[in-house]
Coordinates of C-alpha atoms and ligand atoms in Angstrom, one line a residue:
X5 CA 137.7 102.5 135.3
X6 CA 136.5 106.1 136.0
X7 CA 134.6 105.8 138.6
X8 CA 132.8 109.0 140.3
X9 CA 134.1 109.3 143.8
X10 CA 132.1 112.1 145.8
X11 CA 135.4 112.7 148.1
X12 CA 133.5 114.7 150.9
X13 CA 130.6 113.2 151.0
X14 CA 129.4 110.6 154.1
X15 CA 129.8 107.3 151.9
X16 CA 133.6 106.0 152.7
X17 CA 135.6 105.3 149.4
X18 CA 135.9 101.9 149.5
X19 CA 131.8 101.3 149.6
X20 CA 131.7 103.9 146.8
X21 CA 133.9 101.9 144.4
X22 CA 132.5 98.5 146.2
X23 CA 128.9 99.4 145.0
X24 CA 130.0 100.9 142.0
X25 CA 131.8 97.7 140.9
X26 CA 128.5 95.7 142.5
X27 CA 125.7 97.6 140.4
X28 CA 128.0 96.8 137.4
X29 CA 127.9 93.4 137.6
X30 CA 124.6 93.1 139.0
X31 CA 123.4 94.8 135.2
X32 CA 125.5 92.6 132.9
X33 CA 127.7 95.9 131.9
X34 CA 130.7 94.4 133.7
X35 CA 130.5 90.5 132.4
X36 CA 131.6 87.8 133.5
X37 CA 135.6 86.7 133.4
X38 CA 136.2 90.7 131.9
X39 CA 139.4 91.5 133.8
X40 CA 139.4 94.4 136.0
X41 CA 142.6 97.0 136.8
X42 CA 144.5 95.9 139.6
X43 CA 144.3 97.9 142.6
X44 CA 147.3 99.6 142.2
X45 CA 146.5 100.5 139.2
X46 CA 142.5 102.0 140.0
X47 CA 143.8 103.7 143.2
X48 CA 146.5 105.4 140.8
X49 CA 144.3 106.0 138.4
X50 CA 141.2 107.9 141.0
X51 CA 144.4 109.4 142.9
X52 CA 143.4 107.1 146.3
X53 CA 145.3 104.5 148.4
X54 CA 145.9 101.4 146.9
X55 CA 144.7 100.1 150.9
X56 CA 140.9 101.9 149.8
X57 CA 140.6 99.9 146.2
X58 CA 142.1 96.6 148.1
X59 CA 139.3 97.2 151.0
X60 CA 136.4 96.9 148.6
X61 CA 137.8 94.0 146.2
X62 CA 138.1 92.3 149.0
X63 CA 134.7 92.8 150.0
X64 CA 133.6 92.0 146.5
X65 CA 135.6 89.0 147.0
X66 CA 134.0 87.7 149.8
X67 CA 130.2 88.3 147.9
X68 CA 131.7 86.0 145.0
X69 CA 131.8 88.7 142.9
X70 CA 135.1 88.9 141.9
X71 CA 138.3 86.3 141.5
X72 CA 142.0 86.7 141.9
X73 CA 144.5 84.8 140.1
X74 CA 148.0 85.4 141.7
X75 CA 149.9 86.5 138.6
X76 CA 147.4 87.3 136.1
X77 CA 144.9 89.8 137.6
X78 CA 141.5 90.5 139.1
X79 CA 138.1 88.8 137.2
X80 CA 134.5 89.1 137.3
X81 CA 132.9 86.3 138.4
X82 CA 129.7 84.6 136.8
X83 CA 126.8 86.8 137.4
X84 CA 124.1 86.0 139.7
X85 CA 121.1 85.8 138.9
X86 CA 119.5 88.4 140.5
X87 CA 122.1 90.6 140.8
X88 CA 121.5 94.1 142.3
X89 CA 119.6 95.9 139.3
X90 CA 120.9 98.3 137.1
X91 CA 122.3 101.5 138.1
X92 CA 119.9 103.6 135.4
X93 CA 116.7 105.8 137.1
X94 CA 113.4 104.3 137.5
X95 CA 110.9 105.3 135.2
X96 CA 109.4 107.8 137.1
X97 CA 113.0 109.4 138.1
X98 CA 113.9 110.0 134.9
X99 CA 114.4 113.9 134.5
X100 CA 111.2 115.4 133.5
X101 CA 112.3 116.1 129.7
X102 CA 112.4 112.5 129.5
X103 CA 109.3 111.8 131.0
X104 CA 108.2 114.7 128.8
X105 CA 109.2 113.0 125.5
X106 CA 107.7 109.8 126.5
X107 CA 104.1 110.9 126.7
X108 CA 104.1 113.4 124.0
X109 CA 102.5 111.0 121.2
X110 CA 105.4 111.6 118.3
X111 CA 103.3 110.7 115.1
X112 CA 106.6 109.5 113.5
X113 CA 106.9 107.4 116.5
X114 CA 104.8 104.3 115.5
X115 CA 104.1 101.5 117.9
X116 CA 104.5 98.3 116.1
X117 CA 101.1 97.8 114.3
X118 CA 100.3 94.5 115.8
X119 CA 102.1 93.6 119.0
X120 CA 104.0 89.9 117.8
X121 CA 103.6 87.3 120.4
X122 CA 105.9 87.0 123.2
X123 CA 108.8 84.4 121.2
X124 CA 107.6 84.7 117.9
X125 CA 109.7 84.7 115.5
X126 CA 108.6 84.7 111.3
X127 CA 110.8 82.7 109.6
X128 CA 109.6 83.7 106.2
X129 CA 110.0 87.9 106.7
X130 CA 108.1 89.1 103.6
X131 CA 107.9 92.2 105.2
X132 CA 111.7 92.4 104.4
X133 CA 112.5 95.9 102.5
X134 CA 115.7 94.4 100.3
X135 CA 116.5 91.9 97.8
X136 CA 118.1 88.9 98.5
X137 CA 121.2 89.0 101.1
X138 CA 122.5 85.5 100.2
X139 CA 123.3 87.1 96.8
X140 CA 125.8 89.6 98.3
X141 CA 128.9 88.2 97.5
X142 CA 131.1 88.4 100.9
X143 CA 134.0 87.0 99.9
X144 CA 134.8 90.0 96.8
X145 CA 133.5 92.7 99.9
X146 CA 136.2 90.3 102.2
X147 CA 139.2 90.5 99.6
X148 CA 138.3 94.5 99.0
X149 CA 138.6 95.8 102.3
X150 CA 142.1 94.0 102.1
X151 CA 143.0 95.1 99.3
X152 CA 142.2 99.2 100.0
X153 CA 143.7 98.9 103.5
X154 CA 146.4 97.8 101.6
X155 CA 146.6 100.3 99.1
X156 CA 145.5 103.5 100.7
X157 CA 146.7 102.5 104.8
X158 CA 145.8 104.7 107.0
X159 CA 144.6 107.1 104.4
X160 CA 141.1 104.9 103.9
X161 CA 140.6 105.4 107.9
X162 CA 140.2 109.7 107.7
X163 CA 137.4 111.5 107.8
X164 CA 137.4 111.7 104.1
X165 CA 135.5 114.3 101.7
X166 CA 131.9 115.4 102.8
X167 CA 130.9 115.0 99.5
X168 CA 131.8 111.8 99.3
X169 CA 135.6 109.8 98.0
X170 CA 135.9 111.4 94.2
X171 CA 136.9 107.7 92.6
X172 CA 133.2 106.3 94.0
X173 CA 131.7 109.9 92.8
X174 CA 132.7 109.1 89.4
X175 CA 131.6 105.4 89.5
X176 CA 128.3 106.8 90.2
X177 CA 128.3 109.2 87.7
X178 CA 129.2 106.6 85.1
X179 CA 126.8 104.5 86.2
X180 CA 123.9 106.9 86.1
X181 CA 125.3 108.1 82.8
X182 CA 124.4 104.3 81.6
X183 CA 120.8 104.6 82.6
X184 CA 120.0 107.8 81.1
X185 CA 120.9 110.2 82.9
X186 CA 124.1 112.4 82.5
X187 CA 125.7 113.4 85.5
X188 CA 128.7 114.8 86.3
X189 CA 131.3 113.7 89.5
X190 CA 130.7 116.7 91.1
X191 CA 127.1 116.8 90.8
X192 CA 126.9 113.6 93.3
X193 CA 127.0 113.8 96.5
X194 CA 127.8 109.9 98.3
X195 CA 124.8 109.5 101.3
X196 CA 124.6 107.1 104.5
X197 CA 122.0 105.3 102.4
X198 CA 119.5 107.1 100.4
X199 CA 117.4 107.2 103.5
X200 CA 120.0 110.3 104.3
X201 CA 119.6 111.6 101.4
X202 CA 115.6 112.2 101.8
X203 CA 116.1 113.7 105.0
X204 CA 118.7 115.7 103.6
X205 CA 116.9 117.6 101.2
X206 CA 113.7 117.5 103.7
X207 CA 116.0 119.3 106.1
X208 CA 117.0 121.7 103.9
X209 CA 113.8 122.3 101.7
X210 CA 110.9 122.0 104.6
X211 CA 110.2 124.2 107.9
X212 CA 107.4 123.3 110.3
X213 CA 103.8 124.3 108.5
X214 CA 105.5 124.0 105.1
X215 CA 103.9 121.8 102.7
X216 CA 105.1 118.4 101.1
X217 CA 103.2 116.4 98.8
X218 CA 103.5 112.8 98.6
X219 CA 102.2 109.3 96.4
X220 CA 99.4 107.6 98.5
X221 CA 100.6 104.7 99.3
X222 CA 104.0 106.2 100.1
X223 CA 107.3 104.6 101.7
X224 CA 106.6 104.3 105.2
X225 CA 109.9 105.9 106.4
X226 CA 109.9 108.5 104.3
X227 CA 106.8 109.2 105.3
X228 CA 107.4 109.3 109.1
X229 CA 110.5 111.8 108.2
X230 CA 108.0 114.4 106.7
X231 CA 105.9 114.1 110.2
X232 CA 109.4 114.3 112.6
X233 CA 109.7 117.6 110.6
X234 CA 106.4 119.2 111.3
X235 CA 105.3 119.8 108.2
X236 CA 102.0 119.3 106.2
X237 CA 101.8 116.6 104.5
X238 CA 99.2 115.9 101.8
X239 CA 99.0 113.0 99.6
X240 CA 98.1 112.3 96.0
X241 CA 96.3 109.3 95.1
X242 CA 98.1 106.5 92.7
X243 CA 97.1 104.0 90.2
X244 CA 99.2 101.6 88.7
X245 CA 100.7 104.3 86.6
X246 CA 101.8 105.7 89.5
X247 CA 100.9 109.4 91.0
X248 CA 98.0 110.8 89.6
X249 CA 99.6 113.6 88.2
X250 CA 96.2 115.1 86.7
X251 CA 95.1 115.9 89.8
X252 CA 98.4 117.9 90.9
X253 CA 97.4 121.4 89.7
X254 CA 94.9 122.6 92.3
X255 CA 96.7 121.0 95.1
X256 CA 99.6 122.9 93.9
X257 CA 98.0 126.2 93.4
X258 CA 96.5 125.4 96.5
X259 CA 98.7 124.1 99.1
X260 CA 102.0 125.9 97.4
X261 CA 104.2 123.0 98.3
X262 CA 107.9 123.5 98.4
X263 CA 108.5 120.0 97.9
X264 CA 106.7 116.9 95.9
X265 CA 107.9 113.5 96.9
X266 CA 108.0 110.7 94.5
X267 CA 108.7 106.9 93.8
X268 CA 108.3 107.2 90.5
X269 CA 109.9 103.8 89.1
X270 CA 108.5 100.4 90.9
X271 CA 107.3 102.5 93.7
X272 CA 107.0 101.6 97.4
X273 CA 104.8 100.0 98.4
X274 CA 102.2 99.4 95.2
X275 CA 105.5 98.2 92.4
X276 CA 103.6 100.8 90.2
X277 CA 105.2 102.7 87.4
X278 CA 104.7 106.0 86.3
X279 CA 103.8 106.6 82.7
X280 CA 106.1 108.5 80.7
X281 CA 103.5 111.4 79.6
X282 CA 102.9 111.4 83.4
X283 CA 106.7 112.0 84.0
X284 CA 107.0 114.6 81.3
X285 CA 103.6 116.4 82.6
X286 CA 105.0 116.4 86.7
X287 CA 108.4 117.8 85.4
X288 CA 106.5 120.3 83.3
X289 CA 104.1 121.3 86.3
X290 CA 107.0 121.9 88.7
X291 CA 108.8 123.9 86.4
X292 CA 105.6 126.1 86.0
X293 CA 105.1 126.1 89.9
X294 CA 108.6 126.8 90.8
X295 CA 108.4 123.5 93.3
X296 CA 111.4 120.9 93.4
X297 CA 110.9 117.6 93.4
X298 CA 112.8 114.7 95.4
X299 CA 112.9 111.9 92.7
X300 CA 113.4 108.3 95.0
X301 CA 114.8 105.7 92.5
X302 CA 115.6 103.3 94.8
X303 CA 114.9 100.2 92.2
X304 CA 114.8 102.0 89.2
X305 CA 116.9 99.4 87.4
X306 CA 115.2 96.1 88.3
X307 CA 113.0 96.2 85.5
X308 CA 111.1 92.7 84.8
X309 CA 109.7 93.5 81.4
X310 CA 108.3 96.3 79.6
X311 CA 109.8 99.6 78.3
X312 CA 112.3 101.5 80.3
X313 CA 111.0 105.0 81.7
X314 CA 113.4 107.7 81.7
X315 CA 114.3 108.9 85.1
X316 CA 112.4 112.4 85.9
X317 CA 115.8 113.8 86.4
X318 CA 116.3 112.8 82.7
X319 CA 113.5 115.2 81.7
X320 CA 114.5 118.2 84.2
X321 CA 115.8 121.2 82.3
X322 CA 114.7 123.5 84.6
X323 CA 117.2 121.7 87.5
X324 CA 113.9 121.6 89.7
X325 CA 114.3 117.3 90.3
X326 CA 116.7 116.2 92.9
X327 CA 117.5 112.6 92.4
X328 CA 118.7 110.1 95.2
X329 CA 119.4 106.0 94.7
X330 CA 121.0 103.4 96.7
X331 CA 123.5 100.5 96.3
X332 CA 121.3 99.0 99.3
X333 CA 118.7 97.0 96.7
X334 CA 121.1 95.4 94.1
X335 CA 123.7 95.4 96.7
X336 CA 123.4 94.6 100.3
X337 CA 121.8 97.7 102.8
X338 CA 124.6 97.4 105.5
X339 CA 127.1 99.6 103.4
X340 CA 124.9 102.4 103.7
X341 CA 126.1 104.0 100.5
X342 CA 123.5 106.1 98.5
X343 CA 123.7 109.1 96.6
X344 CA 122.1 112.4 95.4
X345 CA 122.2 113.8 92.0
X346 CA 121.3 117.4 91.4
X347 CA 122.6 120.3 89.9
X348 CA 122.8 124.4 91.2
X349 CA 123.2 125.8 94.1
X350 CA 121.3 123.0 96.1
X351 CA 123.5 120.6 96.2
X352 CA 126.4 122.5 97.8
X353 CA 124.2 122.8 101.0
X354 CA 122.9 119.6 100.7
X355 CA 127.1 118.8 100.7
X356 CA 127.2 121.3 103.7
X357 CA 124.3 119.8 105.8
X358 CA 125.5 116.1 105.3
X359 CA 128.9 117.3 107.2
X360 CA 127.1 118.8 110.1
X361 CA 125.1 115.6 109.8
X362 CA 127.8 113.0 109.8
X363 CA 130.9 114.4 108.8
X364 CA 131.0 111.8 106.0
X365 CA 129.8 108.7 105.0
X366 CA 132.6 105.7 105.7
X367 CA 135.5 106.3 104.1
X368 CA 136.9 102.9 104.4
X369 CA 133.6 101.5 102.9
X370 CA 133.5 104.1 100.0
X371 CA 136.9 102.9 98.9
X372 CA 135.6 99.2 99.3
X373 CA 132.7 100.0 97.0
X374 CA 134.6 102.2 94.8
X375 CA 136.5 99.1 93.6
X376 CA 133.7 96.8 93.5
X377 CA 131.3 98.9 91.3
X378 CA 133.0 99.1 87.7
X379 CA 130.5 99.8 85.3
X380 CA 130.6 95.4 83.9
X381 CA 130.5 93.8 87.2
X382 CA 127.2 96.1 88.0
X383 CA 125.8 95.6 84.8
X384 CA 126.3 91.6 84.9
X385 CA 125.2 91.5 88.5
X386 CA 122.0 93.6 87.6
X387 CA 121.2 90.8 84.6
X388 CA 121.2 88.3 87.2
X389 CA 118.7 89.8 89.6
X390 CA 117.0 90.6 87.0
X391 CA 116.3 86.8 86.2
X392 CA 116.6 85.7 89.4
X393 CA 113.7 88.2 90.9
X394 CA 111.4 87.6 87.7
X395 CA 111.4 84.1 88.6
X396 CA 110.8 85.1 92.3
X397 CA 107.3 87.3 91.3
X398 CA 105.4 85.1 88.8
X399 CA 105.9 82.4 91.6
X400 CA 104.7 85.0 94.4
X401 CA 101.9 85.9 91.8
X402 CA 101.0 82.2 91.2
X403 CA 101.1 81.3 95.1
X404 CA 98.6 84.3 96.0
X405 CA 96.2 83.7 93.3
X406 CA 96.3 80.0 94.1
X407 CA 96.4 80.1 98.3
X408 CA 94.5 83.6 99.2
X409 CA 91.0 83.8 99.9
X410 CA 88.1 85.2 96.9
X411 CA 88.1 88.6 96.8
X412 CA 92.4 89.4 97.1
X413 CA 93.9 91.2 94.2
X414 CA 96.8 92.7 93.0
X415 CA 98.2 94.4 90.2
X416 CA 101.7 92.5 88.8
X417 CA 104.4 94.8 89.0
X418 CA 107.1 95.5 86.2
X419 CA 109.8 95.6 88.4
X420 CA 111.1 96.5 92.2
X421 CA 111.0 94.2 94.6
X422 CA 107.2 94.0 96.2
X423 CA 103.6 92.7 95.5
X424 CA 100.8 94.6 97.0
X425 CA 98.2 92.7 97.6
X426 CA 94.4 94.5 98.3
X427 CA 92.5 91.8 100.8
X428 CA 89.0 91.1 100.7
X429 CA 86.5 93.4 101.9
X430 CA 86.3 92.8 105.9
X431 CA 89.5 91.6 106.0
X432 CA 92.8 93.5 107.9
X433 CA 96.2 93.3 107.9
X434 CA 96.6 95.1 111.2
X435 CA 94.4 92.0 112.9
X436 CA 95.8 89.7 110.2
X437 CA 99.7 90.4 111.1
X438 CA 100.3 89.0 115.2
X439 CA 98.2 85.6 113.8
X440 CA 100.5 84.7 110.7
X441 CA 103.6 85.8 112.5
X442 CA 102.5 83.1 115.3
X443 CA 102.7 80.8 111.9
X444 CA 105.9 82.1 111.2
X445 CA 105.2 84.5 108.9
X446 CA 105.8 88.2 108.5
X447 CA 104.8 90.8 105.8
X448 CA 103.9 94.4 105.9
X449 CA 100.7 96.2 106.9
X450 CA 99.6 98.6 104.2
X451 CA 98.2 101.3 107.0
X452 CA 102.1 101.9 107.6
X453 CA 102.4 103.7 104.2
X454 CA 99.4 105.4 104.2
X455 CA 98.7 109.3 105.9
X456 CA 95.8 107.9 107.1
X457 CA 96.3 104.6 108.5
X458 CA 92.9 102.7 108.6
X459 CA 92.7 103.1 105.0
X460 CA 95.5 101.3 104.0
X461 CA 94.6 98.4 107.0
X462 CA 93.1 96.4 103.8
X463 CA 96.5 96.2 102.0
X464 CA 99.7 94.2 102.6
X465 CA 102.9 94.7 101.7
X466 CA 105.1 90.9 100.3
X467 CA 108.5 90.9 99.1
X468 CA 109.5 88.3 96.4
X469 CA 112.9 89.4 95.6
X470 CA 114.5 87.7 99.0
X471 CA 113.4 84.8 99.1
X472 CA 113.3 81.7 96.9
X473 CA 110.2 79.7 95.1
X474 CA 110.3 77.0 97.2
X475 CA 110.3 79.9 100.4
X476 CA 107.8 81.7 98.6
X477 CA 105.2 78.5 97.6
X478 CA 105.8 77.3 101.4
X479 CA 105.3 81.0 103.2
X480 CA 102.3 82.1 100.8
X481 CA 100.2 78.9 101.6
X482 CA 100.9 79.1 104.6
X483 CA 100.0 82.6 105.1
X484 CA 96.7 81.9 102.9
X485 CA 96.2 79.1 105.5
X486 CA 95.9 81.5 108.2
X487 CA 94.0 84.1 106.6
X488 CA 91.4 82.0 105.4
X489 CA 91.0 80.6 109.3
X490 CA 90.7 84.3 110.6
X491 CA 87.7 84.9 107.9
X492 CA 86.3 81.8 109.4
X493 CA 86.5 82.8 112.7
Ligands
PMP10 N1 113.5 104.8 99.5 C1 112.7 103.7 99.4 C2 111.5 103.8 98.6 C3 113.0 102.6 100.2 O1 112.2 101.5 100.2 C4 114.2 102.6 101.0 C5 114.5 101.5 101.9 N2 113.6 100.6 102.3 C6 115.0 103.8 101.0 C7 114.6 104.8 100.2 C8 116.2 103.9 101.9 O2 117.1 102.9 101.7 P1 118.7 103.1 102.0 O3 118.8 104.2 103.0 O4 119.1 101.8 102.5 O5 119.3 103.5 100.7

């Protein structure tokens, strides 16, 4: 234990180490039955007599705080409730940069849109951003890990290439290679999730009062980056064929933005998808306007039905589209592997800022991955969600239109994972939100992916992919239920 000791100060040692040892277990930090050092051991340890340390255990002793067992050492006893309170600052003693931060009103900082009730808990979370987690298969992740800590030792527990391990690199390439587009090892760099990868290339593309241009509706997080940066952020309106890309040239003439942010395929939060003469035009316009663009696929390959669109990276001769996708979608989030594909000069510093960021991404977990991801176990696992989360929408679609109120609509999305529902006129999902989650139901407000929030309060956000018909047909009419009451009332 290193306890601070203020040696010339008025407080004698043993009620230093006494209240020290106290406060501890008065705020949980030391729990119950943890063994403590033995006195000879502290007082050798803090360079005091073992008589000091023995004067405040037994002290402690006495209070009920602590046990001895002859033989097998000193234990914390069950707290009390109402122990002595934690050792931190109040509120108001908190140093002032602290108090500074608190009541400067971070727009990336967002309060929870609707307060949930004290002990509420949805049971049915269709706010939920991933596919389905039952689907992971554990036991191949379980027999993996063995099998690299086996294989590589202690090798698999280093630091490991900024750029991410080679082996995975090359998986990745191959696997984007599949879908169109052809990379090479080294023009991938592996990512704590894509999530890094946006704020990667934000980091290195945008400086306060620079200018980003997004979709509106945009993903929320993404989003909220842009506004932790400082920089302007103006959106573009969307239809189902995703960014309206005819309205891009004035803004771009206008606003000179050094970055345009995109969702192209199955986008967050609408599911739309952009045309393919839309995806050739953007391309084309950022080539003329000398502007790179930060291509988000993170579901580009759970595609329901319809005709596959190229990825904008696909089109890109003029090495102006930076692409990043995920494992976290088809795969399961936790790993936090994504990647970035780009070529030039960019993504050597986008390599350089990820090691001042994190040093690397988990080596350990790379390797893991690495052997799970061969080109036919991805493809066959990607058939199956395929099915699976086709299934999953039309009976989200069919419970909507059969259990919301006149007036809801949506547009059925090709692929991805979400249906964004518009709600009747009068009707918000902000004021809608704390009442279903009371019925155990949880989804996402459309103002959180929208600049301006009231004007996405009239949209929700549900996710099919995680959760089965039966889930769905029960959580739907139940959420229906509710919104229909609040209209009432
Ligand atoms: N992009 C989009 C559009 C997302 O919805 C998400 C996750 N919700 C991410 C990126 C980030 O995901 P991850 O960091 O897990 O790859």
């Amino acid at each position: 234990m290193r306890i601070p000791l203020e040696r010339s100060g008025a407080t004698p040692l043993y009620a230093q180490i006494e209240g020290f040892v106290r406060r501890a277990i008065g705020a949980g930090t030391l729990a119950a039955n943890t063994r403590i050092p033995s006195a000879r051991r502290l007082a050798g340890d803090l360079g005091i007599s073992r008589m000091t340390v023995e004067t405040a255990y037994a002290r402690l002793e006495a209070d009920g705080l602590l046990r001895r067992e002859t033989g097998s050492g000193t234990f914390v006893m069950r707290q009390r409730p109402g122990g002595d309170p934690a050792s931190a600052p109040a509120p108001a003693a908190w140093p002032r940069w602290q108090r500074d931060l608190a009541s400067r009103a971070l727009d990336w900082h967002r309060a929870p849109v609707a307060a949930a009730p004290v002990g509420a808990v949805a049971q049915i979370d269709f706010a939920a951003g991933g596919g389905d987690p039952r689907r992971f298969p554990l036991a191949d992740l379980r027999s993996e890990l063995r099998a690299v800590l086996q294989r590589d030792g202690r090798q698999a527990l280093h630091y490991g290439d900024a750029r991410g391990y080679e082996p995975l690199r090359r998986s990745v390439a191959e696997l984007l290679s599949v879908h169109g587009l052809q990379a090479a090892a080294d023009e991938v760099l592996i990512t704590s999730g894509s999530q890094q990868g946006i704020a990667l290339v934000a980091q290195l593309l945008l400086r306060p009062g620079d200018t980003v241009l997004v979709e509106r509706p945009t993903y929320a997080a993404a989003l909220d980056l842009f506004r932790a940066l400082g920089v302007r952020i103006v959106d573009v309106p969307l239809d189902h064929q995703g960014m309206q890309v005819e309205l891009l040239e004035p803004l771009l003439t206008r606003w000179q933005p050094k970055l345009i942010y995109t969702v192209p395929t199955f986008q967050n939060p609408s599911g739309s998808c952009m045309g393919s003469a839309q995806r050739r035009a953007l391309v084309a316009l950022a080539a003329r306007h000398d502007v790179a663009v930060l291509e988000d696929d993170f579901v580009g390959d759970l595609r329901y039905e319809g005709n596959a669109q190229p990825p904008l990276k696909a089109l890109d001769r003029s090495g102006n589209v930076i692409y990043v996708s995920t494992f976290s979608k088809m795969l399961t989030p936790g790993l936090r592997v994504g990647f970035v594909h780009a070529g030039g000069p960019v993504l050597e510093l986008l390599a350089g800022l990820k090691r001042l960021t994190d040093l690397a991404t988990s080596n350990l977990l790379q390797r893991a991955l690495h052997r799970h991801v061969s080109i036919g176990r991805y493809e066959a696992h990607l058939r199956r969600s395929r099915r699976l989360y086709l299934r999953r929408r039309d009976a989200m679609a069919r419970a909507v239109e059969c259990c919301f109120p006149p007036g809801s609509s949506f547009a059925l999305p090709a692929g991805g994972l979400f249906l964004w529902v518009g709600l009747p006129d009068g009707c918000s999902s902000s004021a809608l939100l704390p009442l279903a989650i009371r019925a155990g139901i949880s989804f996402a407000p459309g103002s959180e992916f929208f600049l301006d929030a009231p004007a996405g309060d009239r949209f929700l956000r549900l996710n099919f992919a995680a959760f089965t018909p039966e889930e769905i047909d029960c959580g739907i009419r139940e959420l229906g239920r509710v919104m229909v009451a609040a209209s009432r009332a």
